[in-house]
Each structure stands twice: as structure tokens, then as C-alpha cells.
Amino acid sequence: MTLAPIDLILLAVYAVFIFALAQWVSRDKTGAKKDSTDYFLASKALPWWAIGASLIAANISAEQIIGMSGSGYLIGLAIASYEWMAALTLLIVGKWFLPIFLANNIYTMPQFLEQRYGTTIRNVMAGFWLVLYVFVNVTSILWLGSIAVTTVTGLDQMWAIVAIGVFALAYQLWGGLKAVALTDIVQVTLLVAGGLIIGFIALSQIGGDAGVVGGFTRLTTEFPEKFDMILSPDSPYFKDLPGLSVILGGMWIMNLSYWGFNQYIIQRALAAKSVQEAQKGIAFAAYLKLLMPVIVVLPGMAALVLAPGLPKPDQAYPTMMNLLPIGLKGIVFAALMAAVVASLASKINSIATIFTLDLYAKANKGASEQQLVLVGRVAAVVAMVIGVIAARPLLGGFEQGFQYIQEFTGFFTPGIVVIFMLGMFWPKASQAGALTGAILSVVLSGVFWWLQSTGAFTMPFMNRVGVVFIASLLAAILVSFIAPQKATTLPISFAGVSYKTTTGFNIAALGVIAFLIAVYAIWW
């Protein structure tokens, strides 16, 4: 696949426009200088549309677009559960988690843990998240984004990594979260438009004279097995999506951890000017998640007809891009790059936020606001340099490396959900109990992983997450009774926290639930 000159011009126009827009929306007011609230929380003034768009832009990146399309090609519509169940998870986060965070002026997840439990768990989890974001998230986005750039343009992959890293760093370095969040509406619009264009053209080719509807009907007729949302145990892909676990089991743990307690996701909602504004943004993001399978799964399923026998499923999306005419190809490739840049910029900004506010500011209590902003910028640069250097060594053997990364993050997910859920909804939870739950999560996951690698034991990854969560939860509760919580200096306050939501939010939630009931009933 190659880009014509007009495609390259469109790509360059996108890059210049998004960079200029980021600088303009995050400019300082006359005579003013950015403080830490401006830089890390966008002055706590983000509107709902920016929150919703930024949540999706931070979430969707090259690995999700290419990987989900590949899974659509291989597994079918069942992979859409990741997107559709996330919509319901977002509404839960908006109704029950955000009111607690915003009422207590929380700006980072380690800060919540410190105020609820104590400094030890804050330091442990801040360090963990920094390592995870730099060596897992940043490196994987750089590596996968560079594969797309190299495939399309022929640019050497190392130079592609450097180019992506420099651009993603530069466009948000001066403005911080505001530069990222207020441009994400453009990024998401481009992303959605690109996905819809590919889906429309692919289905039109499949349907012929019958058009898009005829193309979709042909897919459902020729590949009915690809439209099973709940896989049976005899499915070869049951290990990836183990039946009812996608709606009743481990997927809930994974989604709650990702959407509720993940700094680079929740930071957008923490920057809202009010709880109601954050909840409107959450509802907007939920509806965008309902649309995502059309954008990232459907192109892969269309490749079943248009490109049968692909050697690797992950070639489905790039192959579908080849269907596009000159001009449109540049727009869709720009959409892919928008996903890469927006997601990468979000991770870098959150790394800077955690390092500066949870570690540097705590160790240097007299630091001025301008010092904190400067340290945040330096942290962003250092994180990106490390990511660029480490991307190839960590992910050079991509297929095995990325699977290992998924397993690695799954070691911690159950423990993260345990410590936050108990911290928010069980007053007797103690720091000792929380640390026990977090440590046991890693140990048990490691034991299960080792047993499975030796062939002595087999359990789908998603089921393992559910089992480890239950064990870690029980252990955390038991230890909390044995070693009660000591008072913290700034305890989390639940007084005055209201879980009441507006009529608009409630109607939006009912719409999401009705949609989920419909799609699972039709394609169970």
C-alpha cells in the first residue's frame, strides 16, 4: 500500500492543523502563566463534548483499530463485547465513581489511595503506573503506530517511531491536558469518519447493486458463525472470549479497572467543571463506544469476503484501506494517525501528571506552580525518550511480546479493582488489606500463568481475572479486620456525595441498556 501525492498532502495538512489548534486552544491568557491545575487538569473547565471525545481518543489507538479488525476477521462480532460492555461500564463510572472523586478534588488515582489508605500504597501504585505507562503503553503505541507508517509510506521503522514520538510530544508539551482534550474532538471526528468510510465502501462492494444493506445481509448469510456474541465452549476462540464471562464475569473487572481507575482515562473527567458536566461527557463517550464496532470490527469482517485467506488477521484493516480511492486513502490514514497521536499524547500527559503531583510535589513541598509545570514538561520528554529507545527491544517480536504485555497487565487488574472498590464503598477497608489484595493479585495471577505455561492447568484469561479478583477481595477483607485502618491526614469524605443523576443522564443510560439487550438478543 502506498500513498499518492494528494494523500501525503492531506496527511501534512492534518498534522499542521492539529498542531496549530493545540497551541491555540491552550494559549495563556494575557499576562498569565500556567499553574499545575491549568497544565494537568485543563483549569478544571473541560466541557462535556471535550471530555467525551477525549475519553475515546485516549482509548482508541493503532493496536485497537488494527487488532480489533483482525479479531473481527478471525473471531467475528463477539469481539465487539469489549466495546459494547465498555459503554455500560462508563455509565457506572459516571454515576457512582465520579461523584466521589470530584467531591474530594481528586486529580490522580494515587492521590485517592493516599487520602483513603496512606502514603505507602500511593507510592507503590504511582511507581507501578509509571512503569506500566512508559514500558507498556507508550512503547506499544509507538511500535504499532510505526508499523502502520512504515507499511504505508516506506519510511524506516526507527525513524517512524521517532517521528510519531516527537509529534505527539510537541503538540501537547506546552499546553498540557487542555491541548490534548480540546483537540480530541477533531481527532475523534476524523477517526469516526475514516472508519465509516472504510465500512461503507467495503459493504458496498460486497453488496453490489444491493448496496450497504445488501453487503451486511450477505455477511450474516455466508458467515452466520461470525455473528455469535456468546461463544460456546467448543469454539476455538472460547479461550479469548469465554462465553458468559463477557457479560457476567472477568470482563467487568477489566473494564472497571480501565475506565474507572486508570489515570490517562479518568483524568479527562476529573478536569470537568462540575459533576453534571463530567456525567454528560461520560454519556457521550458511552454512545461513541456503541458506534466503535462499526468502525473497528466491521472492516475486518468485511475482509472475509473481500480478502479471504489472509496470512495474518491483523492485515485485515490495512487491506481494506487499499480499497479506498486516492484522496480518501489519505484521509483514512490521517484518521489512523490521529488515533495514534491522541492516545500517545494522553499517556504522556498522565505520566507527567503522576510523576509531578504524586512523587515530585510530595518530596518538594515548597515547589512553585511554575516549577511543577516545568517538571511535568521534563517528565513528558524523558518518558517519550525512554519509550522511543525501548520500543524495539520490548516489542521487536511483536506477536509474542504483545501477548505477554496483555498477560502482564492482567496480573494487576484484579488487585486494582479490589483496592478502589473497597476504598470507595467499604469504610473498614485498611491499607494493610489493600496491599494484601494488590500483592495477592500479582502472586495468584503468576501462579495460574505458570501452571498454564507448563500445561498442568487451563483457564481462559478472562476467567482467571475473575477468580483472582474474588480471592484478592476476600483476602483484603480478612486482613482489614485483622489490621484496621489508621486515620489519614486528609481522609476521603463521603459526606455530601450525591449519586443522583440528571434526567438526561438517566435517559441516556436506558438507551445504552436497551441497545445492549437488543444486540445480544439478536446475535446471542
mmCIF file of C-alpha atoms in Angstrom, residues 134-263:
data_model
loop_
_atom_site.group_PDB
_atom_site.id
_atom_site.type_symbol
_atom_site.label_atom_id
_atom_site.label_comp_id
_atom_site.label_asym_id
_atom_site.label_seq_id
_atom_site.Cartn_x
_atom_site.Cartn_y
_atom_site.Cartn_z
ATOM 1 C CA VAL A 134 6.111 4.059 29.927
ATOM 2 C CA PHE A 135 7.225 0.494 29.203
ATOM 3 C CA VAL A 136 3.888 -0.991 28.130
ATOM 4 C CA ASN A 137 1.517 1.679 26.824
ATOM 5 C CA VAL A 138 3.911 4.210 25.284
ATOM 6 C CA THR A 139 6.176 1.580 23.716
ATOM 7 C CA SER A 140 3.294 -0.449 22.251
ATOM 8 C CA ILE A 141 1.634 2.617 20.691
ATOM 9 C CA LEU A 142 4.949 3.798 19.223
ATOM 10 C CA TRP A 143 5.748 0.354 17.836
ATOM 11 C CA LEU A 144 2.334 -0.358 16.307
ATOM 12 C CA GLY A 145 1.952 3.166 15.003
ATOM 13 C CA SER A 146 5.363 2.913 13.356
ATOM 14 C CA ILE A 147 4.370 -0.346 11.649
ATOM 15 C CA ALA A 148 1.435 1.459 10.048
ATOM 16 C CA VAL A 149 3.619 4.390 8.941
ATOM 17 C CA THR A 150 6.322 2.093 7.540
ATOM 18 C CA THR A 151 3.804 -0.094 5.714
ATOM 19 C CA VAL A 152 2.125 2.866 4.053
ATOM 20 C CA THR A 153 4.998 5.275 3.403
ATOM 21 C CA GLY A 154 8.069 3.044 3.284
ATOM 22 C CA LEU A 155 9.815 5.153 5.951
ATOM 23 C CA ASP A 156 12.367 3.251 8.048
ATOM 24 C CA GLN A 157 10.601 1.975 11.167
ATOM 25 C CA MET A 158 13.022 3.544 13.647
ATOM 26 C CA TRP A 159 12.545 6.933 12.002
ATOM 27 C CA ALA A 160 8.789 6.348 12.063
ATOM 28 C CA ILE A 161 8.966 5.736 15.837
ATOM 29 C CA VAL A 162 10.958 8.940 16.313
ATOM 30 C CA ALA A 163 8.597 10.975 14.096
ATOM 31 C CA ILE A 164 5.469 9.791 15.937
ATOM 32 C CA GLY A 165 7.073 10.354 19.324
ATOM 33 C CA VAL A 166 8.329 13.857 18.515
ATOM 34 C CA PHE A 167 4.992 14.984 17.055
ATOM 35 C CA ALA A 168 2.840 13.545 19.879
ATOM 36 C CA LEU A 169 5.168 15.112 22.453
ATOM 37 C CA ALA A 170 5.457 18.500 20.762
ATOM 38 C CA TYR A 171 1.784 19.194 20.224
ATOM 39 C CA GLN A 172 0.881 18.736 23.902
ATOM 40 C CA LEU A 173 4.141 19.717 25.634
ATOM 41 C CA TRP A 174 3.329 23.400 26.053
ATOM 42 C CA GLY A 175 -0.420 23.236 26.629
ATOM 43 C CA GLY A 176 -0.769 20.046 28.685
ATOM 44 C CA LEU A 177 -4.162 18.370 29.093
ATOM 45 C CA LYS A 178 -6.026 21.307 27.552
ATOM 46 C CA ALA A 179 -4.049 20.933 24.311
ATOM 47 C CA VAL A 180 -4.902 17.234 24.220
ATOM 48 C CA ALA A 181 -8.553 17.303 25.293
ATOM 49 C CA LEU A 182 -9.742 20.313 23.296
ATOM 50 C CA THR A 183 -8.267 18.935 20.053
ATOM 51 C CA ASP A 184 -9.564 15.411 20.606
ATOM 52 C CA ILE A 185 -12.985 16.342 19.216
ATOM 53 C CA VAL A 186 -11.204 16.851 15.863
ATOM 54 C CA GLN A 187 -9.245 13.603 16.276
ATOM 55 C CA VAL A 188 -12.372 11.594 17.106
ATOM 56 C CA THR A 189 -14.370 13.155 14.268
ATOM 57 C CA LEU A 190 -11.610 12.138 11.865
ATOM 58 C CA LEU A 191 -11.386 8.672 13.412
ATOM 59 C CA VAL A 192 -15.144 8.065 13.148
ATOM 60 C CA ALA A 193 -15.296 9.457 9.600
ATOM 61 C CA GLY A 194 -12.373 7.273 8.485
ATOM 62 C CA GLY A 195 -13.909 4.118 9.934
ATOM 63 C CA LEU A 196 -17.335 4.831 8.455
ATOM 64 C CA ILE A 197 -15.801 5.484 5.021
ATOM 65 C CA ILE A 198 -13.994 2.116 5.036
ATOM 66 C CA GLY A 199 -17.114 0.300 6.289
ATOM 67 C CA PHE A 200 -19.357 1.959 3.709
ATOM 68 C CA ILE A 201 -17.065 1.224 0.753
ATOM 69 C CA ALA A 202 -16.369 -2.359 1.869
ATOM 70 C CA LEU A 203 -20.037 -3.242 2.391
ATOM 71 C CA SER A 204 -20.994 -1.523 -0.861
ATOM 72 C CA GLN A 205 -18.506 -3.699 -2.745
ATOM 73 C CA ILE A 206 -19.831 -6.819 -1.029
ATOM 74 C CA GLY A 207 -23.457 -5.896 -1.652
ATOM 75 C CA GLY A 208 -23.055 -4.792 -5.283
ATOM 76 C CA ASP A 209 -26.341 -3.409 -6.576
ATOM 77 C CA ALA A 210 -27.941 -4.089 -3.168
ATOM 78 C CA GLY A 211 -25.596 -1.558 -1.538
ATOM 79 C CA VAL A 212 -24.550 -1.407 2.119
ATOM 80 C CA VAL A 213 -27.606 -3.238 3.441
ATOM 81 C CA GLY A 214 -27.126 -5.998 0.904
ATOM 82 C CA GLY A 215 -23.458 -6.275 1.881
ATOM 83 C CA PHE A 216 -24.262 -6.649 5.569
ATOM 84 C CA THR A 217 -27.008 -9.178 4.774
ATOM 85 C CA ARG A 218 -24.561 -11.208 2.713
ATOM 86 C CA LEU A 219 -22.101 -11.275 5.624
ATOM 87 C CA THR A 220 -24.764 -12.542 8.036
ATOM 88 C CA THR A 221 -25.885 -15.173 5.495
ATOM 89 C CA GLU A 222 -22.484 -16.507 4.433
ATOM 90 C CA PHE A 223 -20.811 -16.312 7.855
ATOM 91 C CA PRO A 224 -23.541 -16.863 10.476
ATOM 92 C CA GLU A 225 -20.995 -18.309 12.925
ATOM 93 C CA LYS A 226 -19.195 -14.939 12.945
ATOM 94 C CA PHE A 227 -22.294 -13.288 14.421
ATOM 95 C CA ASP A 228 -22.420 -15.294 17.666
ATOM 96 C CA MET A 229 -21.956 -12.810 20.518
ATOM 97 C CA ILE A 230 -21.639 -15.511 23.217
ATOM 98 C CA LEU A 231 -19.196 -18.226 22.190
ATOM 99 C CA SER A 232 -19.827 -21.832 23.189
ATOM 100 C CA PRO A 233 -17.103 -23.925 24.905
ATOM 101 C CA ASP A 234 -16.458 -25.842 21.665
ATOM 102 C CA SER A 235 -15.480 -22.633 19.845
ATOM 103 C CA PRO A 236 -11.752 -22.431 19.014
ATOM 104 C CA TYR A 237 -11.836 -18.867 20.379
ATOM 105 C CA PHE A 238 -13.544 -19.666 23.683
ATOM 106 C CA LYS A 239 -10.218 -19.081 25.462
ATOM 107 C CA ASP A 240 -10.299 -15.465 24.271
ATOM 108 C CA LEU A 241 -13.999 -14.772 24.928
ATOM 109 C CA PRO A 242 -15.220 -17.453 27.373
ATOM 110 C CA GLY A 243 -18.983 -17.413 26.935
ATOM 111 C CA LEU A 244 -20.968 -15.667 29.647
ATOM 112 C CA SER A 245 -17.810 -14.236 31.236
ATOM 113 C CA VAL A 246 -18.032 -11.346 28.773
ATOM 114 C CA ILE A 247 -21.281 -10.149 30.359
ATOM 115 C CA LEU A 248 -21.180 -11.709 33.847
ATOM 116 C CA GLY A 249 -17.535 -12.332 34.714
ATOM 117 C CA GLY A 250 -13.959 -11.191 34.232
ATOM 118 C CA MET A 251 -14.650 -8.589 31.563
ATOM 119 C CA TRP A 252 -16.345 -6.438 34.221
ATOM 120 C CA ILE A 253 -13.141 -6.458 36.282
ATOM 121 C CA MET A 254 -11.053 -5.468 33.266
ATOM 122 C CA ASN A 255 -13.478 -2.713 32.237
ATOM 123 C CA LEU A 256 -13.880 -1.244 35.733
ATOM 124 C CA SER A 257 -10.112 -1.081 36.150
ATOM 125 C CA TYR A 258 -9.568 0.507 32.738
ATOM 126 C CA TRP A 259 -12.424 3.040 32.684
ATOM 127 C CA GLY A 260 -12.742 3.792 36.385
ATOM 128 C CA PHE A 261 -9.256 3.734 37.913
ATOM 129 C CA ASN A 262 -6.902 4.380 35.002
ATOM 130 C CA GLN A 263 -5.223 7.796 35.173
#
